[in-house]
């Protein structure tokens, strides 16, 4: 699933390509991918122009001058591919990024007035595109309980620490993955942040000293910022909004590197299961806290 840096990369790329453009047509082949009424589509999508594009957590928000917003959740296999004078794809990595579209994974097609098109492809059909009044976006279920943006100015160390306090008995990895605690972090960036902060993912929140929490807070921001700088990460043939491959995974230190050497201490990286997810760690750098340690 694309995480914060990948969706941020989509946002930045699309902003260059579709802001100011008018949507003149929309088609879809799977109602759950586009659960909107015909009246809303006619009244607030068609002939509306894109004002700006935002991101909240892992969700993309295309704001229209009709005062409605297209809320797009890529989920597991969603991707957006723009085909116009230039072409780009972003999201789930697959050949649809570069092959002829539409194809059997195409769920929604937006056509702009210049006849350029934006394809929402989603093989597994978990993703969706919803048209919602902009004023109501904040209060949809998905956002109501969503935690703060880890890169925002208001996300201070104090705020992070305070949020951890509510989950004292949980493993730190499960807390990082919990979108109600912090928005936008998934498996890749949880593993990378914990490695950078030298924290074992099974550590309980209550076992982390204040100094460790501070290291983790700084690590999360550093990892996310460098991933955005690297244009988002992805498997295989991920391409960012400008058609270049996301390069972050090439610089990942532990994620999907089991059996290879830890770049910090040269011990072998292993893969374990934490919070039901494949988790990559260096057992030497990321020691489990001893019982009773505070
Ligand atoms: Zn190590």
GROMACS .gro file of C-alpha atoms and ligand atoms in nm:
model
  295
    1UNK     CA    1   0.000   0.000   0.000
    2UNK     CA    2   0.136   0.342  -0.085
    3UNK     CA    3   0.237   0.530   0.231
    4UNK     CA    4   0.268   0.901   0.308
    5UNK     CA    5   0.576   0.970   0.090
    6UNK     CA    6   0.428   0.795  -0.213
    7UNK     CA    7   0.094   0.978  -0.189
    8UNK     CA    8   0.278   1.305  -0.129
    9UNK     CA    9   0.475   1.236  -0.448
   10UNK     CA   10   0.150   1.177  -0.639
   11UNK     CA   11   0.015   1.503  -0.499
   12UNK     CA   12   0.315   1.706  -0.606
   13UNK     CA   13   0.325   1.554  -0.954
   14UNK     CA   14  -0.048   1.588  -1.020
   15UNK     CA   15  -0.042   1.946  -0.898
   16UNK     CA   16   0.190   2.031  -1.187
   17UNK     CA   17  -0.027   1.847  -1.438
   18UNK     CA   18  -0.398   1.892  -1.366
   19UNK     CA   19  -0.450   2.202  -1.151
   20UNK     CA   20  -0.661   2.451  -1.348
   21UNK     CA   21  -0.791   2.181  -1.584
   22UNK     CA   22  -1.160   2.118  -1.641
   23UNK     CA   23  -1.310   1.769  -1.609
   24UNK     CA   24  -1.555   1.710  -1.895
   25UNK     CA   25  -1.631   1.341  -1.863
   26UNK     CA   26  -1.608   1.050  -1.619
   27UNK     CA   27  -1.670   0.679  -1.674
   28UNK     CA   28  -1.639   0.386  -1.435
   29UNK     CA   29  -1.686   0.011  -1.456
   30UNK     CA   30  -1.714  -0.084  -1.090
   31UNK     CA   31  -1.965   0.104  -0.872
   32UNK     CA   32  -1.775   0.043  -0.547
   33UNK     CA   33  -1.472   0.217  -0.693
   34UNK     CA   34  -1.684   0.525  -0.767
   35UNK     CA   35  -1.975   0.532  -0.522
   36UNK     CA   36  -2.131   0.865  -0.622
   37UNK     CA   37  -2.479   0.961  -0.736
   38UNK     CA   38  -2.546   1.066  -1.093
   39UNK     CA   39  -2.685   1.397  -0.966
   40UNK     CA   40  -2.366   1.477  -0.774
   41UNK     CA   41  -2.150   1.382  -1.070
   42UNK     CA   42  -2.352   1.602  -1.304
   43UNK     CA   43  -2.380   1.889  -1.061
   44UNK     CA   44  -2.039   1.901  -0.898
   45UNK     CA   45  -1.786   1.703  -1.101
   46UNK     CA   46  -1.855   1.754  -1.470
   47UNK     CA   47  -1.740   2.094  -1.596
   48UNK     CA   48  -1.562   2.162  -1.269
   49UNK     CA   49  -1.198   2.262  -1.263
   50UNK     CA   50  -0.925   2.141  -1.031
   51UNK     CA   51  -0.842   2.412  -0.776
   52UNK     CA   52  -0.568   2.235  -0.586
   53UNK     CA   53  -0.455   1.897  -0.460
   54UNK     CA   54  -0.388   1.803  -0.101
   55UNK     CA   55  -0.302   1.494   0.098
   56UNK     CA   56  -0.417   1.371   0.438
   57UNK     CA   57  -0.238   1.061   0.563
   58UNK     CA   58  -0.236   0.819   0.272
   59UNK     CA   59  -0.536   0.979   0.103
   60UNK     CA   60  -0.532   1.217  -0.193
   61UNK     CA   61  -0.774   1.512  -0.210
   62UNK     CA   62  -0.845   1.674  -0.546
   63UNK     CA   63  -1.033   1.995  -0.468
   64UNK     CA   64  -1.269   2.132  -0.732
   65UNK     CA   65  -1.407   2.480  -0.795
   66UNK     CA   66  -1.758   2.336  -0.743
   67UNK     CA   67  -1.664   2.322  -0.372
   68UNK     CA   68  -1.660   1.942  -0.393
   69UNK     CA   69  -1.354   1.725  -0.347
   70UNK     CA   70  -1.253   1.398  -0.507
   71UNK     CA   71  -1.127   1.187  -0.216
   72UNK     CA   72  -0.905   0.908  -0.350
   73UNK     CA   73  -0.787   0.610  -0.147
   74UNK     CA   74  -0.547   0.387  -0.340
   75UNK     CA   75  -0.563   0.109  -0.075
   76UNK     CA   76  -0.370  -0.206  -0.178
   77UNK     CA   77  -0.345  -0.191  -0.556
   78UNK     CA   78  -0.475   0.149  -0.663
   79UNK     CA   79  -0.277   0.364  -0.899
   80UNK     CA   80  -0.327   0.688  -1.088
   81UNK     CA   81  -0.200   0.719  -1.441
   82UNK     CA   82  -0.214   1.045  -1.631
   83UNK     CA   83  -0.201   1.032  -2.009
   84UNK     CA   84  -0.168   1.361  -2.195
   85UNK     CA   85   0.122   1.532  -2.366
   86UNK     CA   86   0.325   1.344  -2.114
   87UNK     CA   87   0.250   1.030  -1.918
   88UNK     CA   88   0.304   0.935  -1.558
   89UNK     CA   89   0.185   0.679  -1.316
   90UNK     CA   90   0.193   0.658  -0.941
   91UNK     CA   91   0.070   0.419  -0.675
   92UNK     CA   92   0.068   0.042  -0.693
   93UNK     CA   93   0.358  -0.075  -0.909
   94UNK     CA   94   0.252  -0.268  -1.216
   95UNK     CA   95   0.292  -0.253  -1.591
   96UNK     CA   96  -0.031  -0.055  -1.630
   97UNK     CA   97   0.187   0.244  -1.557
   98UNK     CA   98   0.340   0.213  -1.900
   99UNK     CA   99   0.108  -0.007  -2.111
  100UNK     CA  100  -0.200   0.088  -2.310
  101UNK     CA  101  -0.496   0.219  -2.110
  102UNK     CA  102  -0.774   0.159  -2.029
  103UNK     CA  103  -0.718  -0.207  -1.948
  104UNK     CA  104  -0.891  -0.463  -1.729
  105UNK     CA  105  -0.769  -0.297  -1.410
  106UNK     CA  106  -0.913   0.044  -1.504
  107UNK     CA  107  -1.202   0.143  -1.275
  108UNK     CA  108  -1.249   0.515  -1.336
  109UNK     CA  109  -1.148   0.744  -1.622
  110UNK     CA  110  -1.154   1.124  -1.596
  111UNK     CA  111  -1.133   1.316  -1.921
  112UNK     CA  112  -1.016   1.678  -1.921
  113UNK     CA  113  -1.109   1.942  -2.176
  114UNK     CA  114  -0.783   1.896  -2.367
  115UNK     CA  115  -0.876   1.526  -2.400
  116UNK     CA  116  -0.598   1.428  -2.164
  117UNK     CA  117  -0.709   1.161  -1.919
  118UNK     CA  118  -0.653   1.042  -1.565
  119UNK     CA  119  -0.697   0.668  -1.508
  120UNK     CA  120  -0.771   0.517  -1.170
  121UNK     CA  121  -0.661   0.155  -1.199
  122UNK     CA  122  -0.714  -0.094  -0.920
  123UNK     CA  123  -0.667  -0.468  -0.974
  124UNK     CA  124  -0.805  -0.578  -0.639
  125UNK     CA  125  -1.083  -0.321  -0.623
  126UNK     CA  126  -1.032  -0.210  -0.260
  127UNK     CA  127  -0.959   0.150  -0.354
  128UNK     CA  128  -1.220   0.415  -0.422
  129UNK     CA  129  -1.290   0.766  -0.550
  130UNK     CA  130  -1.560   0.958  -0.363
  131UNK     CA  131  -1.706   1.296  -0.448
  132UNK     CA  132  -1.773   1.482  -0.124
  133UNK     CA  133  -1.858   1.847  -0.042
  134UNK     CA  134  -1.525   2.004   0.051
  135UNK     CA  135  -1.670   2.138   0.375
  136UNK     CA  136  -1.758   1.781   0.483
  137UNK     CA  137  -1.430   1.611   0.397
  138UNK     CA  138  -1.283   1.662   0.743
  139UNK     CA  139  -1.572   1.485   0.911
  140UNK     CA  140  -1.589   1.166   0.702
  141UNK     CA  141  -1.523   0.851   0.908
  142UNK     CA  142  -1.182   0.799   0.754
  143UNK     CA  143  -1.056   1.135   0.878
  144UNK     CA  144  -1.248   1.172   1.203
  145UNK     CA  145  -1.008   0.958   1.402
  146UNK     CA  146  -0.699   1.008   1.188
  147UNK     CA  147  -0.390   1.106   1.385
  148UNK     CA  148  -0.175   1.413   1.316
  149UNK     CA  149   0.045   1.458   1.011
  150UNK     CA  150   0.397   1.360   1.120
  151UNK     CA  151   0.561   1.630   0.908
  152UNK     CA  152   0.335   1.915   1.017
  153UNK     CA  153   0.465   2.196   1.238
  154UNK     CA  154   0.211   2.119   1.507
  155UNK     CA  155   0.338   1.762   1.539
  156UNK     CA  156   0.589   1.836   1.811
  157UNK     CA  157   0.780   1.584   2.021
  158UNK     CA  158   0.549   1.663   2.312
  159UNK     CA  159   0.247   1.581   2.102
  160UNK     CA  160   0.404   1.256   1.980
  161UNK     CA  161   0.493   1.152   2.333
  162UNK     CA  162   0.148   1.235   2.458
  163UNK     CA  163  -0.010   1.019   2.188
  164UNK     CA  164   0.218   0.728   2.278
  165UNK     CA  165   0.103   0.752   2.638
  166UNK     CA  166  -0.244   0.630   2.540
  167UNK     CA  167  -0.096   0.307   2.405
  168UNK     CA  168   0.150   0.216   2.680
  169UNK     CA  169   0.106  -0.160   2.661
  170UNK     CA  170   0.123  -0.194   2.284
  171UNK     CA  171   0.430  -0.280   2.080
  172UNK     CA  172   0.583   0.032   1.932
  173UNK     CA  173   0.556  -0.108   1.579
  174UNK     CA  174   0.180  -0.160   1.609
  175UNK     CA  175   0.148   0.193   1.744
  176UNK     CA  176   0.337   0.341   1.449
  177UNK     CA  177   0.109   0.151   1.209
  178UNK     CA  178  -0.204   0.275   1.386
  179UNK     CA  179  -0.340   0.560   1.174
  180UNK     CA  180  -0.525   0.707   1.470
  181UNK     CA  181  -0.192   0.768   1.645
  182UNK     CA  182   0.002   0.912   1.350
  183UNK     CA  183  -0.122   0.946   0.991
  184UNK     CA  184   0.052   0.799   0.689
  185UNK     CA  185   0.307   0.550   0.821
  186UNK     CA  186   0.292   0.190   0.694
  187UNK     CA  187   0.519  -0.111   0.704
  188UNK     CA  188   0.816   0.031   0.514
  189UNK     CA  189   0.860   0.353   0.707
  190UNK     CA  190   0.780   0.196   1.044
  191UNK     CA  191   1.067  -0.051   0.999
  192UNK     CA  192   1.307   0.213   0.870
  193UNK     CA  193   1.227   0.459   1.150
  194UNK     CA  194   1.266   0.196   1.422
  195UNK     CA  195   1.600   0.089   1.278
  196UNK     CA  196   1.724   0.447   1.264
  197UNK     CA  197   1.620   0.504   1.626
  198UNK     CA  198   1.770   0.165   1.732
  199UNK     CA  199   1.444   0.045   1.880
  200UNK     CA  200   1.325  -0.316   1.872
  201UNK     CA  201   0.978  -0.320   1.712
  202UNK     CA  202   0.840  -0.549   1.984
  203UNK     CA  203   0.930  -0.300   2.259
  204UNK     CA  204   0.630  -0.187   2.453
  205UNK     CA  205   0.570   0.186   2.460
  206UNK     CA  206   0.609   0.178   2.840
  207UNK     CA  207   0.960   0.036   2.795
  208UNK     CA  208   1.082   0.333   2.590
  209UNK     CA  209   1.275   0.599   2.776
  210UNK     CA  210   1.213   0.962   2.700
  211UNK     CA  211   1.544   0.975   2.514
  212UNK     CA  212   1.440   0.679   2.297
  213UNK     CA  213   1.107   0.841   2.219
  214UNK     CA  214   1.286   1.155   2.112
  215UNK     CA  215   1.515   0.954   1.884
  216UNK     CA  216   1.214   0.784   1.731
  217UNK     CA  217   1.033   1.113   1.676
  218UNK     CA  218   1.334   1.255   1.494
  219UNK     CA  219   1.384   0.930   1.299
  220UNK     CA  220   1.025   0.929   1.168
  221UNK     CA  221   1.059   1.281   1.035
  222UNK     CA  222   1.399   1.218   0.885
  223UNK     CA  223   1.291   0.895   0.715
  224UNK     CA  224   0.970   1.041   0.571
  225UNK     CA  225   1.145   1.355   0.449
  226UNK     CA  226   1.421   1.163   0.278
  227UNK     CA  227   1.167   0.928   0.120
  228UNK     CA  228   0.976   1.223  -0.025
  229UNK     CA  229   1.302   1.363  -0.148
  230UNK     CA  230   1.375   1.030  -0.315
  231UNK     CA  231   1.034   1.066  -0.487
  232UNK     CA  232   0.862   0.801  -0.284
  233UNK     CA  233   0.952   0.437  -0.269
  234UNK     CA  234   0.798   0.138  -0.423
  235UNK     CA  235   0.852  -0.213  -0.539
  236UNK     CA  236   0.977  -0.298  -0.883
  237UNK     CA  237   0.856  -0.050  -1.140
  238UNK     CA  238   0.696   0.222  -0.935
  239UNK     CA  239   0.706   0.548  -1.120
  240UNK     CA  240   0.638   0.882  -0.966
  241UNK     CA  241   0.420   1.151  -1.116
  242UNK     CA  242   0.691   1.255  -1.355
  243UNK     CA  243   0.756   0.907  -1.485
  244UNK     CA  244   1.075   0.850  -1.294
  245UNK     CA  245   1.120   0.549  -1.076
  246UNK     CA  246   1.077   0.611  -0.706
  247UNK     CA  247   1.418   0.551  -0.562
  248UNK     CA  248   1.368   0.529  -0.190
  249UNK     CA  249   1.370   0.150  -0.160
  250UNK     CA  250   1.718   0.150  -0.307
  251UNK     CA  251   1.830   0.347  -0.004
  252UNK     CA  252   1.625   0.151   0.253
  253UNK     CA  253   1.843   0.024   0.534
  254UNK     CA  254   1.642  -0.277   0.656
  255UNK     CA  255   1.315  -0.308   0.464
  256UNK     CA  256   1.321  -0.618   0.240
  257UNK     CA  257   1.691  -0.659   0.314
  258UNK     CA  258   1.675  -0.974   0.525
  259UNK     CA  259   1.998  -1.172   0.504
  260UNK     CA  260   2.197  -0.866   0.399
  261UNK     CA  261   2.426  -0.673   0.630
  262UNK     CA  262   2.308  -0.393   0.853
  263UNK     CA  263   2.468  -0.077   0.712
  264UNK     CA  264   2.544   0.042   1.066
  265UNK     CA  265   2.698  -0.262   1.235
  266UNK     CA  266   2.735  -0.528   0.961
  267UNK     CA  267   2.529  -0.789   1.147
  268UNK     CA  268   2.276  -0.976   0.937
  269UNK     CA  269   1.927  -0.828   0.900
  270UNK     CA  270   1.645  -1.062   0.992
  271UNK     CA  271   1.275  -1.076   0.926
  272UNK     CA  272   1.031  -1.141   1.208
  273UNK     CA  273   0.659  -1.096   1.257
  274UNK     CA  274   0.533  -0.808   1.471
  275UNK     CA  275   0.173  -0.685   1.482
  276UNK     CA  276   0.096  -0.946   1.216
  277UNK     CA  277   0.332  -0.783   0.968
  278UNK     CA  278   0.665  -0.890   0.821
  279UNK     CA  279   0.918  -0.680   1.011
  280UNK     CA  280   1.281  -0.618   0.926
  281UNK     CA  281   1.534  -0.560   1.202
  282UNK     CA  282   1.898  -0.572   1.297
  283UNK     CA  283   1.905  -0.781   1.614
  284UNK     CA  284   2.231  -0.622   1.715
  285UNK     CA  285   2.134  -0.254   1.677
  286UNK     CA  286   1.776  -0.301   1.788
  287UNK     CA  287   1.795  -0.484   2.119
  288UNK     CA  288   1.485  -0.588   2.304
  289UNK     CA  289   1.451  -0.391   2.627
  290UNK     CA  290   1.526  -0.604   2.933
  291UNK     CA  291   1.227  -0.679   3.154
  292UNK     CA  292   1.165  -0.415   3.415
  293UNK     CA  293   1.381  -0.158   3.241
  294UNK     CA  294   1.240   0.189   3.234
  295LIG    ZN1  295   2.291  -0.320   1.305
   0.00000   0.00000   0.00000
